[in-house]
Backbone as numpy.savetxt, mean C-alpha at the origin, in Angstrom:
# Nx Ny Nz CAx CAy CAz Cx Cy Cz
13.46 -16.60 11.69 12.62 -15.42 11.69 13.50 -14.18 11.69
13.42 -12.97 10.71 13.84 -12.20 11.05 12.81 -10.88 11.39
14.11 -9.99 12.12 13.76 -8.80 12.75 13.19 -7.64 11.05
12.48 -6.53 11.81 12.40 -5.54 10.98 13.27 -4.54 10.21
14.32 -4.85 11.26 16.43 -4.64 11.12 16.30 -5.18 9.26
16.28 -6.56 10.22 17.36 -6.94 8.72 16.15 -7.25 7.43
14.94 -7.19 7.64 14.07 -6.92 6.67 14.57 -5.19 5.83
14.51 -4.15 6.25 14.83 -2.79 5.62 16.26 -3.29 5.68
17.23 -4.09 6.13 18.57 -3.97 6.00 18.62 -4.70 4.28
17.87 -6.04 4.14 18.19 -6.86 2.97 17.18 -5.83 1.40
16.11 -5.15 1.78 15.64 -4.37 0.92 16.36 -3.00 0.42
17.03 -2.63 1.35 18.12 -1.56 1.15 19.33 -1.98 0.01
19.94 -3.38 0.44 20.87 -3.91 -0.36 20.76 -4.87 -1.25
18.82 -4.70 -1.69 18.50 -6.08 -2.90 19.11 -5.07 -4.16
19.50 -6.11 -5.22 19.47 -6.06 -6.45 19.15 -6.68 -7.52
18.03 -7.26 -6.79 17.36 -8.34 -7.36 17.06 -8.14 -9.14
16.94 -7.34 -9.22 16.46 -6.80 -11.00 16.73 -5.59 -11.21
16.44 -5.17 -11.82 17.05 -3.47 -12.93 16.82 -2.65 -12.16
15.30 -2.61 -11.72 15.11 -1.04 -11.00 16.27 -0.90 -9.55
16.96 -2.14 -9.22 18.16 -1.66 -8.39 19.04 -0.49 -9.17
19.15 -0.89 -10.44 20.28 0.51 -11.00 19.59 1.37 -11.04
18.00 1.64 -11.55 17.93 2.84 -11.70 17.37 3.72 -10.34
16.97 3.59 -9.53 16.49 3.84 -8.21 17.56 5.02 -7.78
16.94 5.88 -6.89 18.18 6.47 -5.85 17.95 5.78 -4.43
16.72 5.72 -4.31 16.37 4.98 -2.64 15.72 3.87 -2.85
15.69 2.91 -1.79 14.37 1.94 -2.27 13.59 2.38 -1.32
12.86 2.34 -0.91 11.33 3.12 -0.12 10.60 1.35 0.55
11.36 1.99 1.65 10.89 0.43 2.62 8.96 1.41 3.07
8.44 0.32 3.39 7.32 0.28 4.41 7.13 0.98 5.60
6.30 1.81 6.02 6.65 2.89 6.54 5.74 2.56 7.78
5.08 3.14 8.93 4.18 3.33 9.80 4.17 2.91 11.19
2.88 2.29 11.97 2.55 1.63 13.06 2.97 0.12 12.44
4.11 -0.46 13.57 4.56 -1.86 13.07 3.22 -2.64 14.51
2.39 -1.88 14.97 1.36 -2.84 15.58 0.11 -2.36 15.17
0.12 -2.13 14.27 -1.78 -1.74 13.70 -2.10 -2.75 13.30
-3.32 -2.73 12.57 -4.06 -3.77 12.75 -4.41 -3.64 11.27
-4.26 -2.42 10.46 -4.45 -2.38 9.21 -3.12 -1.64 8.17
-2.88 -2.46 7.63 -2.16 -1.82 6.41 -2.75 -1.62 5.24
-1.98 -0.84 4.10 -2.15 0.13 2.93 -1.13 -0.27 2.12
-1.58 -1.23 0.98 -0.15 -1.54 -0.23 -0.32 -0.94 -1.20
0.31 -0.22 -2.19 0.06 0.49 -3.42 1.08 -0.41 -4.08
1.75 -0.03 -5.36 2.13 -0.53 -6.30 3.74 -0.52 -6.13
3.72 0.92 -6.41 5.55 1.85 -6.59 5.92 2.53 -6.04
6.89 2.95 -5.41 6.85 4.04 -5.50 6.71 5.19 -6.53
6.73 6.37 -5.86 7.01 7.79 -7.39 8.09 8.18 -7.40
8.48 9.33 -7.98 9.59 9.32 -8.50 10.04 10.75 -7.13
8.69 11.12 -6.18 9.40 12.01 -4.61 9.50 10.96 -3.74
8.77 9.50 -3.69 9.44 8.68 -2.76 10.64 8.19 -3.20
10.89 7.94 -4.35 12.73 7.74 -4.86 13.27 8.53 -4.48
13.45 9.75 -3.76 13.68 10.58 -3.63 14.37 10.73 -2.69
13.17 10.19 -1.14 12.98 10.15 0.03 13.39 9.41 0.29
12.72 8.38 -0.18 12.61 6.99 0.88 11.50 6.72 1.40
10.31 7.26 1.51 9.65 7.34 2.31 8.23 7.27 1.49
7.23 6.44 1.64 6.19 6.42 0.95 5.44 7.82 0.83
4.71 7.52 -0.32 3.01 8.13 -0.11 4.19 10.05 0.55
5.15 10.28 -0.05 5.23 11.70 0.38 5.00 13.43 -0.66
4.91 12.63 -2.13 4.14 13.75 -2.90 2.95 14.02 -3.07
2.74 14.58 -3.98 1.24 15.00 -4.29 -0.21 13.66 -3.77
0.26 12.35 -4.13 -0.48 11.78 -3.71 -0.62 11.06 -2.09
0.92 11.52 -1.43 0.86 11.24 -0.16 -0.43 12.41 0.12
-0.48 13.51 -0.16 -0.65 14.56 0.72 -2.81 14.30 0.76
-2.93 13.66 -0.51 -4.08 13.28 -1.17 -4.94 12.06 0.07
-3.76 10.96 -0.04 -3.68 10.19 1.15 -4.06 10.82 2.66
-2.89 11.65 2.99 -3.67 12.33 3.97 -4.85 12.69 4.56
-5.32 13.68 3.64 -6.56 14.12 3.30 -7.64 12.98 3.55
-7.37 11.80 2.93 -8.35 10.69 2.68 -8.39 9.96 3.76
-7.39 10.33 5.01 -7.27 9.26 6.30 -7.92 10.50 7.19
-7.55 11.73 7.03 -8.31 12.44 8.13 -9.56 12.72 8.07
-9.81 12.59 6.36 -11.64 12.63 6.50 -12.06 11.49 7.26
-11.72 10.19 6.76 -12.00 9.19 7.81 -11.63 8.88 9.17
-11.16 9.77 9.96 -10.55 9.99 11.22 -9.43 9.45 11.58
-8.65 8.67 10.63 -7.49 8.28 10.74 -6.48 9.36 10.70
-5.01 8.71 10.75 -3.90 9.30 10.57 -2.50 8.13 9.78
-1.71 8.74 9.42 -0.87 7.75 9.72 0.12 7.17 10.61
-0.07 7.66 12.05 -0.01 6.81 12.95 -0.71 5.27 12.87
-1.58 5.22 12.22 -2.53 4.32 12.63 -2.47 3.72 11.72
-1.55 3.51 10.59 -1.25 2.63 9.37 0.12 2.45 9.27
-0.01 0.86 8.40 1.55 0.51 8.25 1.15 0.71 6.42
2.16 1.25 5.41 2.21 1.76 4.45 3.55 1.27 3.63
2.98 0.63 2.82 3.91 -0.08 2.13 3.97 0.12 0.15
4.59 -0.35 -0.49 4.34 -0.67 -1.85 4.84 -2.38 -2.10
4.24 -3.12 -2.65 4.10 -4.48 -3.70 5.88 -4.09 -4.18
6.27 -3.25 -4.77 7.41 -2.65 -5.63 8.49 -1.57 -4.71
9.67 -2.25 -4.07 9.83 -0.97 -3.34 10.98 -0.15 -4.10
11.30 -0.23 -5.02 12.15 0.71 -6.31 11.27 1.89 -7.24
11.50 2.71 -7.48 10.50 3.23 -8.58 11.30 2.77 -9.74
9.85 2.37 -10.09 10.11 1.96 -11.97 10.37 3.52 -12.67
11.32 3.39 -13.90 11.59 4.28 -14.37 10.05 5.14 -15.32
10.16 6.65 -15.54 8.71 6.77 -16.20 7.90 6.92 -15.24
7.70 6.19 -13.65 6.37 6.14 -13.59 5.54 5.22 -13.97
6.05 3.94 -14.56 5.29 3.13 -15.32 4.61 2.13 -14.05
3.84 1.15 -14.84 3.63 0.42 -13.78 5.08 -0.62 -13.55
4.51 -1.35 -12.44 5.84 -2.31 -12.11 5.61 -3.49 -13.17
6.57 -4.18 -13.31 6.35 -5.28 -14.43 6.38 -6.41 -13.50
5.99 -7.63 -14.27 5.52 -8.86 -13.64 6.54 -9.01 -12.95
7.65 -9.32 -13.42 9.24 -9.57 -12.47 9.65 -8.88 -11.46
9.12 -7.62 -11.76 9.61 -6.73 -10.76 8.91 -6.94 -9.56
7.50 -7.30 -9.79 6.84 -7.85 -8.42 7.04 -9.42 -7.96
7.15 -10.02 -9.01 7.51 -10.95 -8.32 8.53 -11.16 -7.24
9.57 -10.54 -7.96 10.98 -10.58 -6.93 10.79 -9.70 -5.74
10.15 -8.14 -5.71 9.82 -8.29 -4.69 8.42 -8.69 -3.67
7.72 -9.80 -4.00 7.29 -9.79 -3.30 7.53 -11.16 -1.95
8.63 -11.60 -1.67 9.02 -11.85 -0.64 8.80 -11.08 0.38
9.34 -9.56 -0.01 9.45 -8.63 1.53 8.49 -8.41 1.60
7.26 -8.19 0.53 5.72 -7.92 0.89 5.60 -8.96 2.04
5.60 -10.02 1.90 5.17 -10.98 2.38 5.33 -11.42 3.49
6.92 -10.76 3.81 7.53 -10.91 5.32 6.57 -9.31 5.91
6.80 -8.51 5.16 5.89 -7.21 6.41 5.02 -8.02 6.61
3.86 -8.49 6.00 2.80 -9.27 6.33 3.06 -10.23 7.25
3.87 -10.94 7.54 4.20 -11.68 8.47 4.24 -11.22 9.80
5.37 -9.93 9.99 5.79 -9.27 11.15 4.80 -8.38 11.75
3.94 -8.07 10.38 3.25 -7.00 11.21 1.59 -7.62 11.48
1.58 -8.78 11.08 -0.19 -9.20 10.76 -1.08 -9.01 11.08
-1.64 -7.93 9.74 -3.02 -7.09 9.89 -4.17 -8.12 9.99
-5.17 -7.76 10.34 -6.33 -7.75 10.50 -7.08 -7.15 8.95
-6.55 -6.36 8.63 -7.14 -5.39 7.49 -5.75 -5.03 6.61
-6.29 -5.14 5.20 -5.37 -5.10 4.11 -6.42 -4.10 3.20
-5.96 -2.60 2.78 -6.35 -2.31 1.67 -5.29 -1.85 0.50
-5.48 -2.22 -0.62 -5.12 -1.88 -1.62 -5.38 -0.68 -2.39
-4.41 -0.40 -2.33 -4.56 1.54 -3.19 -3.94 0.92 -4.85
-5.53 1.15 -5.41 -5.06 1.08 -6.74 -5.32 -0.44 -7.30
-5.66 -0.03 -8.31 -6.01 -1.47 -9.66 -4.68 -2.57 -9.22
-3.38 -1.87 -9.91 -2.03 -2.93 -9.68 -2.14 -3.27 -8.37
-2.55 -3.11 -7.32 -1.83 -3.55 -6.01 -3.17 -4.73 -5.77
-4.22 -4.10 -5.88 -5.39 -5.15 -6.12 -5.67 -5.99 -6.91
-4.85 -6.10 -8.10 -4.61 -7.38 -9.01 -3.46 -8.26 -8.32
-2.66 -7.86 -7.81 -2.06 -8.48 -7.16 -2.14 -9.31 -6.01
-2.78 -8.93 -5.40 -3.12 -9.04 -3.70 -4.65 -9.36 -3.69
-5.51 -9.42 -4.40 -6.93 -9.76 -4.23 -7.26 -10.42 -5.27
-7.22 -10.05 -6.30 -7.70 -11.40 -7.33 -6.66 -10.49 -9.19
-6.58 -11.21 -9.72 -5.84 -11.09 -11.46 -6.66 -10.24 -11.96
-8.17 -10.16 -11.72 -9.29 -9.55 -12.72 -10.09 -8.81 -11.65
-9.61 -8.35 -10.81 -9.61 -7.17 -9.65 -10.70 -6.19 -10.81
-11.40 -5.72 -10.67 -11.95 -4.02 -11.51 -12.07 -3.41 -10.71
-11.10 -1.99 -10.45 -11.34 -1.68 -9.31 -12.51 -0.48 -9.68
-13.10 -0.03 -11.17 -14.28 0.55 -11.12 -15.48 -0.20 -10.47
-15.49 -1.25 -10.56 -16.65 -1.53 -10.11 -16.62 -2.54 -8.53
-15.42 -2.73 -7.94 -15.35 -3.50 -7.06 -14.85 -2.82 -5.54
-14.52 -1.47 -5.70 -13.75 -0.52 -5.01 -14.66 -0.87 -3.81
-14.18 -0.85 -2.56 -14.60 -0.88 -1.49 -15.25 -1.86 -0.77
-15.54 -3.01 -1.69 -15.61 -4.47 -1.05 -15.16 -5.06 0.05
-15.32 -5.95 0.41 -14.52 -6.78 1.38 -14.81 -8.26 0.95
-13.29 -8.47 1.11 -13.66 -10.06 1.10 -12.33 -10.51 2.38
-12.85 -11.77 2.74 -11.69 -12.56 3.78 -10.82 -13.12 3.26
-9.60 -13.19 3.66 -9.07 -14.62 3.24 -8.05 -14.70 4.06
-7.73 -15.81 5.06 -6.63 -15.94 5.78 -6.65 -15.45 7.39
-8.03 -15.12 7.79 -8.52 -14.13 9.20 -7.96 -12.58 8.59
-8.09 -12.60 7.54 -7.95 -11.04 7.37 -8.99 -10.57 6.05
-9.45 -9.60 6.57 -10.53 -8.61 5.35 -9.79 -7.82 4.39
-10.06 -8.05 3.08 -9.40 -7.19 2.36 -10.08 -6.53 1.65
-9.69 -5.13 1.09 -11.03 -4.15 -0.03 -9.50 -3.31 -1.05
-9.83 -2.66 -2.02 -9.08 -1.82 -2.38 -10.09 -0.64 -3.00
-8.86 0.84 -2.56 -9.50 1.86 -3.18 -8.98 2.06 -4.46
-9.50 3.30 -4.77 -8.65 4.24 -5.70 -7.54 4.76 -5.45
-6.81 4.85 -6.22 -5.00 4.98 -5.63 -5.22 6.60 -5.67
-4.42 7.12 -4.53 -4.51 8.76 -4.11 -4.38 9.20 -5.50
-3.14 8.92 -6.63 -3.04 9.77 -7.64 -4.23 9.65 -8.82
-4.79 8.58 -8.69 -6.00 8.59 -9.81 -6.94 9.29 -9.42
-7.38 9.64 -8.16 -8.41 11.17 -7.89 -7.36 12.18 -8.12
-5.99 12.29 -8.12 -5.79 13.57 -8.51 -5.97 14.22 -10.20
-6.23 12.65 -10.47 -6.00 12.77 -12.09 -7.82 12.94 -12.62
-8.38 12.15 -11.85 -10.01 12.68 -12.12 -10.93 12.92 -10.52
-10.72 13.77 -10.41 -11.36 14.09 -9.10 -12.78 13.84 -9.11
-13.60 13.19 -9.77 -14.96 13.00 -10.13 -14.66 11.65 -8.87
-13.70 10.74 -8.53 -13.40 9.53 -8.12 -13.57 10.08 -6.52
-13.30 11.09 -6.11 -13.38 11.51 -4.80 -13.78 11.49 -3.75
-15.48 11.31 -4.14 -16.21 11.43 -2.94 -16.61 9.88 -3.02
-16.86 8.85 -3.82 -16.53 7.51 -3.93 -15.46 6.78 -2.69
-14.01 7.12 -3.54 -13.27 7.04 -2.32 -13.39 7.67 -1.15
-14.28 8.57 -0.37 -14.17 9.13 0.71 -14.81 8.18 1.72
-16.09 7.81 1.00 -17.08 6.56 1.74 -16.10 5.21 1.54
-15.12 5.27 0.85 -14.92 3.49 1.24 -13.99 3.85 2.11
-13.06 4.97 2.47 -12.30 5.28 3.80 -12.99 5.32 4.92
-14.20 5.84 4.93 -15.17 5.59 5.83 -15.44 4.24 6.49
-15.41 3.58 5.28 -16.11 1.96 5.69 -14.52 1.62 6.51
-13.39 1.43 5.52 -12.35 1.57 6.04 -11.71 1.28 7.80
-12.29 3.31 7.84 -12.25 3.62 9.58 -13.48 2.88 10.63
-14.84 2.26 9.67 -15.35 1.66 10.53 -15.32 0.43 10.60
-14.49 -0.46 9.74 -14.46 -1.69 9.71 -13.12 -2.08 10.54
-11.99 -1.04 10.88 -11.41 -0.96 11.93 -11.60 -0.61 13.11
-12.71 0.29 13.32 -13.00 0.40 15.30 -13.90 -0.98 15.41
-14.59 -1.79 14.14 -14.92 -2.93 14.69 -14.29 -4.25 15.18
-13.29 -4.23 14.74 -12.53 -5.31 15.03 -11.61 -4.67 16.17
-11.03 -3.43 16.72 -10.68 -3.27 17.57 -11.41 -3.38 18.57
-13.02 -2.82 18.69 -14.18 -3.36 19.53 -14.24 -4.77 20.12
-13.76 -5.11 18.99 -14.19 -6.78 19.22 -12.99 -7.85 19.99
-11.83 -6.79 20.25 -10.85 -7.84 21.36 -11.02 -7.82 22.40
């Protein structure tokens, strides 16, 4: 078993595939390592390459916004990406690229084991919930699998790109924040 050490220690020094050269940071998983719900998106962008640090441009700030309408914070989330390199472009991540990393997905999931998994975004929900995920028409669902509930939203930057998606995503953050004081209720 390892520690959270040498989890960000071996993601720091993977070079598992290309986006090791092109990267400046890799952007480990960020948050509460005892919550009860985490947040996977895809990639980073090209201000968490930057950083290091998830969810910290335009669509972190979007994010924000979308946890305090629902009374959250990110205290209260562990925040991760499927991909912890940014792909060059902005593109999506390619099959390999997730594959390889998703070991360390898999170990946060281990170390930190939520209760609640949502997916920000189509890619992270094809991944993590089903191949043929739609997240137009499936956004805010829940399904189980494993003692854990999973749903995915709209990824922060696709309301920045059509803000018509907005108030949609505001109610499934909602459900979100209440499908977490229920299961905290319930220990």
């Amino acid at each position: 078993m390892h520690t959270w050490d040498e989890l960000n220690n071996f993601i720091l020094h993977c070079r598992g595939c290309g986006l090791a050269r092109t990267r400046r940071l890799p952007v480990v998983g960020q948050g509460n390592r005892r919550t009860d719900l985490m947040m996977i998106a895809e990639a980073p962008g090209a201000r968490e390459d930057e950083e290091g640090v998830p969810f910290v441009g335009p669509a972190g700030k979007m994010l924000d916004q979308l946890l305090a309408g629902a009374g959250l914070s990110r205290g209260e989330i562990y925040l991760t990406n499927i991909v912890k390199c940014h792909p060059p472009g902005n593109r999506d991540p390619r099959e390999e690229e997730k594959d390889l990393c998703m070991p360390y997905l898999r170990y946060e999931t281990h170390l930190l084991r939520p209760k609640i998994i949502v997916c920000l975004g189509r890619v992270a929900a094809q991944r993590i919930i089903s191949l043929d995920y739609r997240i137009t028409r499936q956004h805010g669902t829940w399904i189980r699998r494993k003692n854990c509930d999973l749903t995915a939203v709209y990824h922060p930057s696709a309301i920045l790109r059509d803000p018509a998606k907005l108030e949609e995503t505001q109610a499934d953050f909602l459900s979100i924040a209440e499908h977490l004081r229920n299961i905290r209720n319930s220990l």
